[in-house]
mmCIF file of C-alpha atoms and ligand atoms in Angstrom:
data_model
loop_
_atom_site.group_PDB
_atom_site.id
_atom_site.type_symbol
_atom_site.label_atom_id
_atom_site.label_comp_id
_atom_site.label_asym_id
_atom_site.label_seq_id
_atom_site.Cartn_x
_atom_site.Cartn_y
_atom_site.Cartn_z
ATOM 1 C CA MET A 222 9.814 -65.383 16.411
ATOM 2 C CA ARG A 223 8.274 -61.986 16.677
ATOM 3 C CA LEU A 224 11.061 -60.809 18.894
ATOM 4 C CA ARG A 225 13.621 -61.346 16.170
ATOM 5 C CA GLN A 226 11.592 -58.807 14.330
ATOM 6 C CA HIS A 227 12.256 -56.235 17.074
ATOM 7 C CA LEU A 228 15.933 -56.982 16.998
ATOM 8 C CA GLY A 229 16.007 -56.612 13.256
ATOM 9 C CA LEU A 230 14.469 -53.209 13.735
ATOM 10 C CA VAL A 231 17.287 -51.939 15.875
ATOM 11 C CA SER A 232 20.095 -53.268 13.713
ATOM 12 C CA SER A 233 20.568 -50.068 11.687
ATOM 13 C CA PRO A 234 22.540 -47.123 13.065
ATOM 14 C CA SER A 235 21.554 -43.452 13.361
ATOM 15 C CA ILE A 236 17.919 -43.010 14.299
ATOM 16 C CA TYR A 237 17.876 -46.259 16.256
ATOM 17 C CA THR A 238 20.760 -45.335 18.503
ATOM 18 C CA SER A 239 18.562 -44.877 21.542
ATOM 19 C CA ALA A 240 17.068 -48.352 21.145
ATOM 20 C CA ILE A 241 20.500 -49.911 20.664
ATOM 21 C CA ALA A 242 21.794 -48.128 23.727
ATOM 22 C CA ARG A 243 18.914 -49.589 25.711
ATOM 23 C CA PHE A 244 19.665 -53.142 24.662
ATOM 24 C CA GLY A 245 23.279 -52.652 25.688
ATOM 25 C CA ASN A 246 22.498 -51.045 29.032
ATOM 26 C CA ASN A 247 21.659 -52.635 32.311
ATOM 27 C CA THR A 248 18.444 -50.715 32.745
ATOM 28 C CA PRO A 249 15.299 -52.207 34.277
ATOM 29 C CA HIS A 250 13.844 -52.190 30.791
ATOM 30 C CA ARG A 251 16.572 -54.504 29.525
ATOM 31 C CA ARG A 252 15.454 -57.160 31.939
ATOM 32 C CA ARG A 253 12.030 -57.162 30.390
ATOM 33 C CA THR A 254 13.499 -57.399 26.897
ATOM 34 C CA THR A 255 15.899 -60.182 27.845
ATOM 35 C CA ARG A 256 13.172 -62.160 29.540
ATOM 36 C CA SER A 257 10.850 -61.916 26.579
ATOM 37 C CA ARG A 258 13.616 -63.278 24.379
ATOM 38 C CA THR A 259 13.316 -66.638 26.082
ATOM 39 C CA MET A 260 9.583 -66.685 26.562
ATOM 40 C CA SER A 261 6.681 -67.492 24.317
ATOM 41 C CA SER A 262 5.932 -65.303 21.349
ATOM 42 C CA SER A 263 3.049 -63.659 23.181
ATOM 43 C CA ALA A 264 5.427 -62.232 25.763
ATOM 44 C CA SER A 265 7.647 -60.874 23.020
ATOM 45 C CA ASP A 266 4.734 -58.868 21.719
ATOM 46 C CA ALA A 267 5.479 -56.373 24.492
ATOM 47 C CA ALA A 268 6.786 -53.155 22.980
ATOM 48 C CA PRO A 269 10.561 -52.849 23.164
ATOM 49 C CA PHE A 270 10.222 -49.131 23.783
ATOM 50 C CA GLU A 271 10.991 -47.215 26.932
ATOM 51 C CA LYS A 272 8.352 -44.659 26.022
ATOM 52 C CA PRO A 273 5.936 -46.102 23.465
ATOM 53 C CA ARG A 274 4.129 -43.433 21.493
ATOM 54 C CA ALA A 275 0.370 -43.341 22.040
ATOM 55 C CA VAL A 276 -2.247 -42.001 19.662
ATOM 56 C CA VAL A 277 -3.210 -38.561 20.951
ATOM 57 C CA LYS A 278 -5.556 -37.567 18.137
ATOM 58 C CA LYS A 279 -7.615 -39.497 15.593
ATOM 59 C CA VAL A 280 -9.197 -37.624 12.709
ATOM 60 C CA LEU A 281 -11.060 -38.890 9.638
ATOM 61 C CA ALA A 282 -9.901 -37.142 6.459
ATOM 62 C CA GLU A 283 -13.156 -36.282 4.710
ATOM 63 C CA SER A 284 -13.367 -35.528 0.989
ATOM 64 C CA GLN A 285 -13.326 -31.923 -0.173
ATOM 65 C CA PRO A 286 -12.950 -30.221 -3.546
ATOM 66 C CA GLU A 287 -9.468 -28.897 -4.419
ATOM 67 C CA GLY A 288 -7.595 -27.703 -7.493
ATOM 68 C CA GLN A 289 -9.728 -27.853 -10.643
ATOM 69 C CA GLY A 290 -12.431 -30.490 -10.218
ATOM 70 C CA ALA A 291 -10.197 -32.695 -8.064
ATOM 71 C CA THR A 292 -11.076 -34.249 -4.712
ATOM 72 C CA VAL A 293 -8.769 -34.561 -1.739
ATOM 73 C CA ARG A 294 -9.062 -36.114 1.673
ATOM 74 C CA ARG A 295 -7.115 -33.606 3.742
ATOM 75 C CA SER A 296 -5.748 -34.697 7.082
ATOM 76 C CA ILE A 297 -2.746 -32.610 8.125
ATOM 77 C CA GLY A 298 -3.630 -28.985 7.370
ATOM 78 C CA ARG A 299 -7.323 -29.267 8.175
ATOM 79 C CA HIS A 300 -8.619 -27.277 11.108
ATOM 80 C CA GLU A 301 -8.170 -30.080 13.692
ATOM 81 C CA LEU A 302 -4.676 -30.936 12.441
ATOM 82 C CA ARG A 303 -2.709 -27.735 12.171
ATOM 83 C CA ASN A 304 0.629 -27.007 13.830
ATOM 84 C CA LEU A 305 2.151 -30.436 13.342
ATOM 85 C CA ASP A 306 5.521 -28.789 12.758
ATOM 86 C CA PRO A 307 7.247 -29.328 10.233
ATOM 87 C CA PHE A 308 4.226 -30.701 8.342
ATOM 88 C CA LEU A 309 1.787 -28.362 6.639
ATOM 89 C CA LEU A 310 -0.531 -30.615 4.673
ATOM 90 C CA LEU A 311 -1.321 -34.194 3.751
ATOM 91 C CA ASP A 312 -3.821 -34.727 0.943
ATOM 92 C CA GLU A 313 -4.947 -38.103 -0.365
ATOM 93 C CA PHE A 314 -5.979 -37.080 -3.871
ATOM 94 C CA THR A 315 -8.315 -38.860 -6.277
ATOM 95 C CA VAL A 316 -8.402 -37.384 -9.756
ATOM 96 C CA SER A 317 -9.762 -38.289 -13.198
ATOM 97 C CA LYS A 318 -9.395 -36.240 -16.362
ATOM 98 C CA PRO A 319 -10.032 -33.421 -17.024
ATOM 99 C CA ALA A 320 -9.612 -32.534 -13.330
ATOM 100 C CA GLY A 321 -6.205 -31.753 -11.862
ATOM 101 C CA PHE A 322 -3.988 -29.074 -10.402
ATOM 102 C CA PRO A 323 -3.234 -26.617 -13.223
ATOM 103 C CA ASP A 324 -0.500 -23.950 -13.172
ATOM 104 C CA HIS A 325 0.177 -22.702 -9.633
ATOM 105 C CA PRO A 326 3.172 -21.413 -7.636
ATOM 106 C CA HIS A 327 4.940 -22.629 -4.478
ATOM 107 C CA ARG A 328 7.487 -20.941 -2.200
ATOM 108 C CA GLY A 329 9.076 -21.832 1.125
ATOM 109 C CA PHE A 330 8.454 -25.572 1.498
ATOM 110 C CA GLU A 331 8.674 -29.029 -0.116
ATOM 111 C CA THR A 332 5.964 -31.150 -1.718
ATOM 112 C CA VAL A 333 6.263 -34.938 -1.717
ATOM 113 C CA THR A 334 3.961 -36.714 -4.154
ATOM 114 C CA TYR A 335 3.593 -40.483 -3.788
ATOM 115 C CA MET A 336 1.448 -42.271 -6.369
ATOM 116 C CA LEU A 337 -0.848 -45.029 -5.086
ATOM 117 C CA GLU A 338 -2.619 -45.737 -8.369
ATOM 118 C CA GLY A 339 -2.374 -44.347 -11.905
ATOM 119 C CA ALA A 340 0.016 -41.610 -13.030
ATOM 120 C CA PHE A 341 0.524 -37.856 -12.797
ATOM 121 C CA THR A 342 2.411 -35.563 -15.165
ATOM 122 C CA HIS A 343 4.173 -32.503 -13.819
ATOM 123 C CA GLN A 344 5.537 -29.610 -15.838
ATOM 124 C CA ASP A 345 7.270 -26.557 -14.468
ATOM 125 C CA PHE A 346 8.276 -23.117 -15.689
ATOM 126 C CA ALA A 347 11.947 -24.111 -15.904
ATOM 127 C CA GLY A 348 11.230 -26.888 -18.398
ATOM 128 C CA HIS A 349 11.155 -29.805 -15.980
ATOM 129 C CA LYS A 350 8.612 -32.331 -17.081
ATOM 130 C CA GLY A 351 7.922 -35.897 -16.077
ATOM 131 C CA THR A 352 5.353 -38.499 -15.215
ATOM 132 C CA ILE A 353 5.244 -40.404 -11.942
ATOM 133 C CA LYS A 354 3.441 -43.744 -11.911
ATOM 134 C CA THR A 355 2.108 -46.098 -9.244
ATOM 135 C CA GLY A 356 4.693 -46.418 -6.473
ATOM 136 C CA ASP A 357 6.889 -43.545 -7.728
ATOM 137 C CA VAL A 358 7.806 -40.524 -5.621
ATOM 138 C CA GLN A 359 8.508 -36.940 -6.561
ATOM 139 C CA TRP A 360 10.233 -34.994 -3.795
ATOM 140 C CA MET A 361 10.122 -31.331 -4.849
ATOM 141 C CA THR A 362 11.921 -28.636 -2.935
ATOM 142 C CA ALA A 363 10.152 -25.482 -4.078
ATOM 143 C CA GLY A 364 12.559 -23.179 -2.231
ATOM 144 C CA ARG A 365 12.390 -19.618 -3.589
ATOM 145 C CA GLY A 366 9.921 -20.494 -6.286
ATOM 146 C CA ILE A 367 8.330 -23.047 -8.567
ATOM 147 C CA VAL A 368 5.379 -22.619 -10.885
ATOM 148 C CA HIS A 369 4.030 -25.914 -12.133
ATOM 149 C CA SER A 370 1.051 -28.006 -13.137
ATOM 150 C CA GLU A 371 0.190 -31.450 -11.774
ATOM 151 C CA MET A 372 -2.290 -33.302 -13.990
ATOM 152 C CA PRO A 373 -3.421 -36.915 -14.429
ATOM 153 C CA ALA A 374 -1.723 -38.872 -17.225
ATOM 154 C CA GLY A 375 -4.216 -40.992 -19.107
ATOM 155 C CA ASP A 376 -7.744 -42.124 -18.439
ATOM 156 C CA GLY A 377 -9.123 -43.739 -15.335
ATOM 157 C CA VAL A 378 -8.657 -42.882 -11.687
ATOM 158 C CA HIS A 379 -5.374 -41.525 -10.356
ATOM 159 C CA LYS A 380 -4.653 -41.591 -6.656
ATOM 160 C CA GLY A 381 -1.826 -40.565 -4.415
ATOM 161 C CA LEU A 382 -0.635 -38.752 -1.343
ATOM 162 C CA GLN A 383 0.812 -35.273 -1.330
ATOM 163 C CA LEU A 384 2.691 -34.159 1.778
ATOM 164 C CA TRP A 385 3.902 -30.585 2.345
ATOM 165 C CA ILE A 386 6.992 -30.242 4.528
ATOM 166 C CA ASN A 387 8.027 -26.820 5.750
ATOM 167 C CA LEU A 388 11.557 -25.523 5.162
ATOM 168 C CA SER A 389 13.552 -23.717 7.837
ATOM 169 C CA SER A 390 14.035 -19.960 7.457
ATOM 170 C CA LYS A 391 17.560 -20.514 6.140
ATOM 171 C CA ASP A 392 16.272 -22.869 3.397
ATOM 172 C CA LYS A 393 13.119 -21.082 2.260
ATOM 173 C CA MET A 394 14.866 -19.165 -0.520
ATOM 174 C CA ILE A 395 17.172 -21.922 -1.834
ATOM 175 C CA GLU A 396 17.219 -22.940 -5.476
ATOM 176 C CA PRO A 397 14.415 -25.334 -6.372
ATOM 177 C CA ARG A 398 15.368 -29.006 -6.587
ATOM 178 C CA TYR A 399 13.745 -32.296 -7.569
ATOM 179 C CA GLN A 400 14.462 -35.777 -6.252
ATOM 180 C CA GLU A 401 12.588 -38.498 -8.082
ATOM 181 C CA LEU A 402 12.376 -42.126 -7.082
ATOM 182 C CA GLU A 403 10.949 -44.753 -9.364
ATOM 183 C CA SER A 404 9.005 -47.487 -7.663
ATOM 184 C CA LYS A 405 11.648 -50.111 -8.465
ATOM 185 C CA ASP A 406 14.338 -47.958 -6.841
ATOM 186 C CA ILE A 407 12.540 -47.465 -3.530
ATOM 187 C CA SER A 408 14.376 -49.295 -0.741
ATOM 188 C CA ARG A 409 12.348 -52.098 0.783
ATOM 189 C CA GLY A 410 12.777 -53.557 4.205
ATOM 190 C CA GLU A 411 11.132 -56.681 5.510
ATOM 191 C CA SER A 412 10.630 -58.090 8.974
ATOM 192 C CA GLU A 413 12.379 -61.396 9.571
ATOM 193 C CA ASP A 414 9.186 -63.431 9.546
ATOM 194 C CA GLY A 415 8.070 -61.690 6.351
ATOM 195 C CA GLY A 416 4.937 -60.311 7.973
ATOM 196 C CA VAL A 417 5.760 -56.653 7.403
ATOM 197 C CA GLU A 418 7.090 -54.868 4.332
ATOM 198 C CA ALA A 419 8.414 -51.318 4.391
ATOM 199 C CA ARG A 420 8.899 -49.068 1.381
ATOM 200 C CA VAL A 421 11.203 -46.373 2.649
ATOM 201 C CA ILE A 422 10.571 -42.993 1.044
ATOM 202 C CA ALA A 423 12.675 -41.059 3.577
ATOM 203 C CA GLY A 424 14.779 -42.164 6.520
ATOM 204 C CA GLU A 425 15.221 -45.818 7.508
ATOM 205 C CA ALA A 426 13.072 -48.778 8.516
ATOM 206 C CA LEU A 427 13.468 -52.566 8.745
ATOM 207 C CA GLY A 428 17.078 -52.332 7.624
ATOM 208 C CA ALA A 429 16.392 -50.266 4.478
ATOM 209 C CA ALA A 430 17.351 -46.628 3.924
ATOM 210 C CA SER A 431 16.177 -44.005 1.434
ATOM 211 C CA PRO A 432 18.621 -42.010 -0.702
ATOM 212 C CA VAL A 433 16.395 -38.929 -0.518
ATOM 213 C CA TYR A 434 18.041 -35.892 1.044
ATOM 214 C CA THR A 435 15.722 -34.272 3.545
ATOM 215 C CA ARG A 436 16.547 -30.631 4.313
ATOM 216 C CA THR A 437 14.065 -30.804 7.122
ATOM 217 C CA PRO A 438 14.883 -34.135 8.793
ATOM 218 C CA THR A 439 11.993 -36.438 7.869
ATOM 219 C CA MET A 440 10.999 -40.089 8.031
ATOM 220 C CA TYR A 441 8.370 -41.351 5.586
ATOM 221 C CA VAL A 442 7.644 -45.069 5.332
ATOM 222 C CA ASP A 443 4.859 -47.000 3.571
ATOM 223 C CA PHE A 444 4.153 -50.170 5.566
ATOM 224 C CA THR A 445 2.162 -53.216 4.476
ATOM 225 C CA MET A 446 1.361 -55.717 7.228
ATOM 226 C CA ARG A 447 -0.023 -59.209 6.766
ATOM 227 C CA PRO A 448 -2.923 -60.357 8.935
ATOM 228 C CA GLY A 449 -1.691 -61.183 12.432
ATOM 229 C CA SER A 450 1.675 -59.447 12.036
ATOM 230 C CA ARG A 451 3.208 -56.957 14.442
ATOM 231 C CA LEU A 452 5.621 -54.084 14.054
ATOM 232 C CA HIS A 453 7.661 -52.134 16.582
ATOM 233 C CA GLN A 454 9.036 -49.148 14.715
ATOM 234 C CA PRO A 455 11.440 -46.700 16.360
ATOM 235 C CA VAL A 456 10.605 -43.036 15.738
ATOM 236 C CA PRO A 457 13.168 -40.408 16.781
ATOM 237 C CA GLU A 458 12.286 -38.797 20.086
ATOM 238 C CA GLY A 459 11.326 -35.161 19.881
ATOM 239 C CA TRP A 460 10.007 -35.497 16.342
ATOM 240 C CA ASN A 461 6.365 -34.945 15.517
ATOM 241 C CA ALA A 462 4.839 -38.078 14.042
ATOM 242 C CA PHE A 463 1.608 -39.313 12.527
ATOM 243 C CA VAL A 464 0.126 -42.317 10.780
ATOM 244 C CA TYR A 465 -2.230 -42.205 7.807
ATOM 245 C CA VAL A 466 -4.116 -45.412 7.071
ATOM 246 C CA VAL A 467 -4.343 -46.160 3.344
ATOM 247 C CA ASP A 468 -6.109 -49.531 3.464
ATOM 248 C CA GLY A 469 -7.310 -52.136 5.948
ATOM 249 C CA GLU A 470 -7.537 -51.913 9.690
ATOM 250 C CA GLY A 471 -4.864 -51.832 12.378
ATOM 251 C CA VAL A 472 -4.187 -51.300 16.053
ATOM 252 C CA PHE A 473 -1.750 -48.443 16.656
ATOM 253 C CA GLY A 474 -0.696 -48.418 20.276
ATOM 254 C CA ARG A 475 -4.141 -48.995 21.805
ATOM 255 C CA GLU A 476 -6.145 -47.249 19.102
ATOM 256 C CA THR A 477 -7.861 -48.953 16.175
ATOM 257 C CA ALA A 478 -8.140 -47.190 12.820
ATOM 258 C CA THR A 479 -9.263 -47.882 9.260
ATOM 259 C CA ALA A 480 -8.632 -46.252 5.869
ATOM 260 C CA HIS A 481 -8.520 -42.431 5.669
ATOM 261 C CA TYR A 482 -7.890 -41.942 9.383
ATOM 262 C CA CYS A 483 -4.973 -39.822 10.499
ATOM 263 C CA LEU A 484 -3.493 -40.642 13.901
ATOM 264 C CA VAL A 485 -1.222 -38.148 15.612
ATOM 265 C CA LEU A 486 1.315 -39.862 17.843
ATOM 266 C CA GLY A 487 2.319 -38.439 21.205
ATOM 267 C CA PRO A 488 5.877 -38.232 22.566
ATOM 268 C CA GLY A 489 8.042 -41.341 22.841
ATOM 269 C CA ASP A 490 10.682 -43.415 21.098
ATOM 270 C CA GLY A 491 8.616 -45.735 18.914
ATOM 271 C CA VAL A 492 5.237 -46.983 17.822
ATOM 272 C CA SER A 493 3.792 -50.499 17.979
ATOM 273 C CA VAL A 494 1.321 -51.702 15.377
ATOM 274 C CA TRP A 495 -0.707 -54.884 15.174
ATOM 275 C CA ASN A 496 -2.752 -56.108 12.246
ATOM 276 C CA ARG A 497 -5.457 -57.892 14.205
ATOM 277 C CA SER A 498 -7.654 -58.200 11.108
ATOM 278 C CA THR A 499 -7.898 -60.815 8.368
ATOM 279 C CA ARG A 500 -6.901 -58.437 5.549
ATOM 280 C CA PRO A 501 -3.612 -56.682 4.719
ATOM 281 C CA LEU A 502 -3.042 -53.350 6.456
ATOM 282 C CA ARG A 503 -1.354 -50.490 4.604
ATOM 283 C CA PHE A 504 -0.403 -47.185 6.204
ATOM 284 C CA VAL A 505 2.239 -44.504 6.017
ATOM 285 C CA LEU A 506 4.230 -43.402 9.034
ATOM 286 C CA VAL A 507 5.595 -39.873 8.784
ATOM 287 C CA ALA A 508 7.805 -38.106 11.319
ATOM 288 C CA GLY A 509 9.821 -34.907 11.236
ATOM 289 C CA GLN A 510 12.024 -32.733 13.368
ATOM 290 C CA PRO A 511 10.058 -29.633 14.369
ATOM 291 C CA LEU A 512 11.487 -26.353 13.093
ATOM 292 C CA GLY A 513 10.145 -24.261 15.973
ATOM 293 C CA GLU A 514 9.745 -21.170 13.807
ATOM 294 C CA PRO A 515 6.743 -18.959 13.081
ATOM 295 C CA VAL A 516 4.593 -20.226 10.189
ATOM 296 C CA VAL A 517 2.688 -17.764 8.037
ATOM 297 C CA GLN A 518 0.832 -19.428 5.178
ATOM 298 C CA HIS A 519 -1.046 -17.900 2.308
ATOM 299 C CA GLY A 520 -2.166 -20.735 0.025
ATOM 300 C CA PRO A 521 0.948 -22.017 -1.778
ATOM 301 C CA PHE A 522 3.341 -19.570 -0.068
ATOM 302 C CA VAL A 523 4.648 -20.540 3.368
ATOM 303 C CA MET A 524 6.997 -18.099 5.082
ATOM 304 C CA ASN A 525 7.918 -16.863 8.581
ATOM 305 C CA SER A 526 6.248 -13.435 8.549
ATOM 306 C CA ARG A 527 3.423 -11.462 6.940
ATOM 307 C CA ALA A 528 6.004 -9.214 5.281
ATOM 308 C CA GLN A 529 7.642 -12.243 3.622
ATOM 309 C CA ILE A 530 4.238 -13.403 2.353
ATOM 310 C CA GLN A 531 3.596 -9.951 0.922
ATOM 311 C CA LYS A 532 7.015 -10.176 -0.750
ATOM 312 C CA ALA A 533 6.239 -13.639 -2.161
ATOM 313 C CA MET A 534 3.012 -12.374 -3.732
ATOM 314 C CA GLU A 535 4.809 -9.373 -5.234
ATOM 315 C CA ASP A 536 7.661 -11.531 -6.528
ATOM 316 C CA TYR A 537 5.163 -13.884 -8.161
ATOM 317 C CA TYR A 538 3.136 -11.030 -9.603
ATOM 318 C CA TYR A 539 6.109 -9.072 -10.969
ATOM 319 C CA GLY A 540 8.250 -12.128 -11.840
ATOM 320 C CA LYS A 541 11.142 -11.478 -9.448
ATOM 321 C CA ASN A 542 13.434 -13.346 -7.019
ATOM 322 C CA GLY A 543 12.922 -16.818 -8.437
ATOM 323 C CA PHE A 544 9.668 -16.202 -10.294
ATOM 324 C CA GLU A 545 11.383 -14.652 -13.350
ATOM 325 C CA ARG A 546 9.930 -17.230 -15.718
ATOM 326 C CA ALA A 547 6.421 -17.065 -14.264
ATOM 327 C CA GLY A 548 5.132 -14.385 -16.632
ATOM 328 C CA GLN A 549 5.594 -15.948 -20.054
ATOM 329 C CA TRP A 550 5.118 -19.607 -19.046
ATOM 330 C CA SER A 551 2.076 -21.794 -19.166
ATOM 331 C CA SER A 552 1.838 -25.574 -19.190
ATOM 332 C CA SER A 553 1.101 -27.366 -22.445
ATOM 333 C CA ALA A 554 -1.792 -29.759 -22.906
HETATM 334 C C1 FJE B 1319 -4.098 -26.353 -4.615
HETATM 335 C C2 FJE B 1319 -2.208 -24.569 -3.796
HETATM 336 C C3 FJE B 1319 -1.828 -25.822 -4.252
HETATM 337 N N1 FJE B 1319 -3.360 -30.644 -2.815
HETATM 338 N N2 FJE B 1319 -2.656 -32.744 -3.787
HETATM 339 C C4 FJE B 1319 -3.536 -24.188 -3.745
HETATM 340 F F1 FJE B 1319 -0.566 -26.143 -4.301
HETATM 341 C C5 FJE B 1319 -2.773 -26.739 -4.651
HETATM 342 C C6 FJE B 1319 -2.359 -28.072 -5.140
HETATM 343 C C7 FJE B 1319 -2.647 -29.274 -4.383
HETATM 344 C C8 FJE B 1319 -2.313 -30.584 -4.772
HETATM 345 C C9 FJE B 1319 -1.660 -31.165 -5.858
HETATM 346 C C10 FJE B 1319 -1.560 -32.525 -5.865
HETATM 347 CL CL1 FJE B 1319 -0.795 -33.321 -7.209
HETATM 348 C C11 FJE B 1319 -2.056 -33.301 -4.839
HETATM 349 C C12 FJE B 1319 -2.791 -31.401 -3.756
HETATM 350 C C13 FJE B 1319 -3.290 -29.369 -3.190
HETATM 351 O O1 FJE B 1319 -1.816 -28.154 -6.221
HETATM 352 F F2 FJE B 1319 -5.016 -27.222 -5.015
HETATM 353 C C14 FJE B 1319 -4.499 -25.079 -4.151
HETATM 354 N N3 FJE B 1319 -5.810 -24.714 -4.120
HETATM 355 FE FE1 FE B 1320 1.919 -28.036 -6.642
#
């Protein structure tokens, strides 16, 4: 029963090619897979991966002040979790009015905002304005320059995740672009036994694929697992990958983690997860192809050299090279 779940996982093309190749090849590993197909469900719990990814680092994202009166739990980007190329930052934000992230610039990377609860309104200097609600995603490619505000819409508590993905040197100065996904339009995959649901923000999982175009190849999936369920999720080899637990408790490889823990995964072709608890488990799995380029960051500017950072600050200050509208613009209440 659980094995069918593995097979379902390898039914889509592209990033699962290595797993498919394994099933079709007469490797020693195939024998194990074939055998488990005919054995009890406990035997099929064995990972179908040649090189299962293990947790190599486990860090609790502690709360810290950020923006104007806002609080974030920073995982990627904190001291212990730097250099997870192409990822620069992951903040779990919790914000109530009047706190927020008022007018600020970005250059050289992408921000992906995923709402967990409540709503956020964004406004930028080019007249883009919108509100993302629970379950919605805003995928913003800042490129050469964006100045915007990100503020809670309405009363109460507003929560979400913001991920920063670096852009390659050839993409850092592209025109800004937005990709927005409403919750209802997010592709959902489900394991065959219904124990696991995937909301696919980028890439593919459980037979569902996201329409988001990722300039830096990225996989971003929000998984919810029922008590007792298991997942064997392929993750492209050579990509850096991590898990961030949103709610509940799970076993990732051999490591157990609860909410607000970030788990960096080591090399391999997939990760196995087990919800051994009696409550639902929710986590995001994020993976990306490393850029392998120098990273020089100064707050919201991320470039390849000190000189380019200097240039970004000048461009912002003098309103040049993408920041032309920065001078006269400010967000409205
Ligand atoms: C910031 C540069 C920034 N984490 N999580 C410098 F871009 C920001 C910033 C955010 C942010 C926004 C949201 Cl909606 C969620 C975030 C940082 O806007 F706070 C500083 N100091
Ligand atoms: Fe921002």
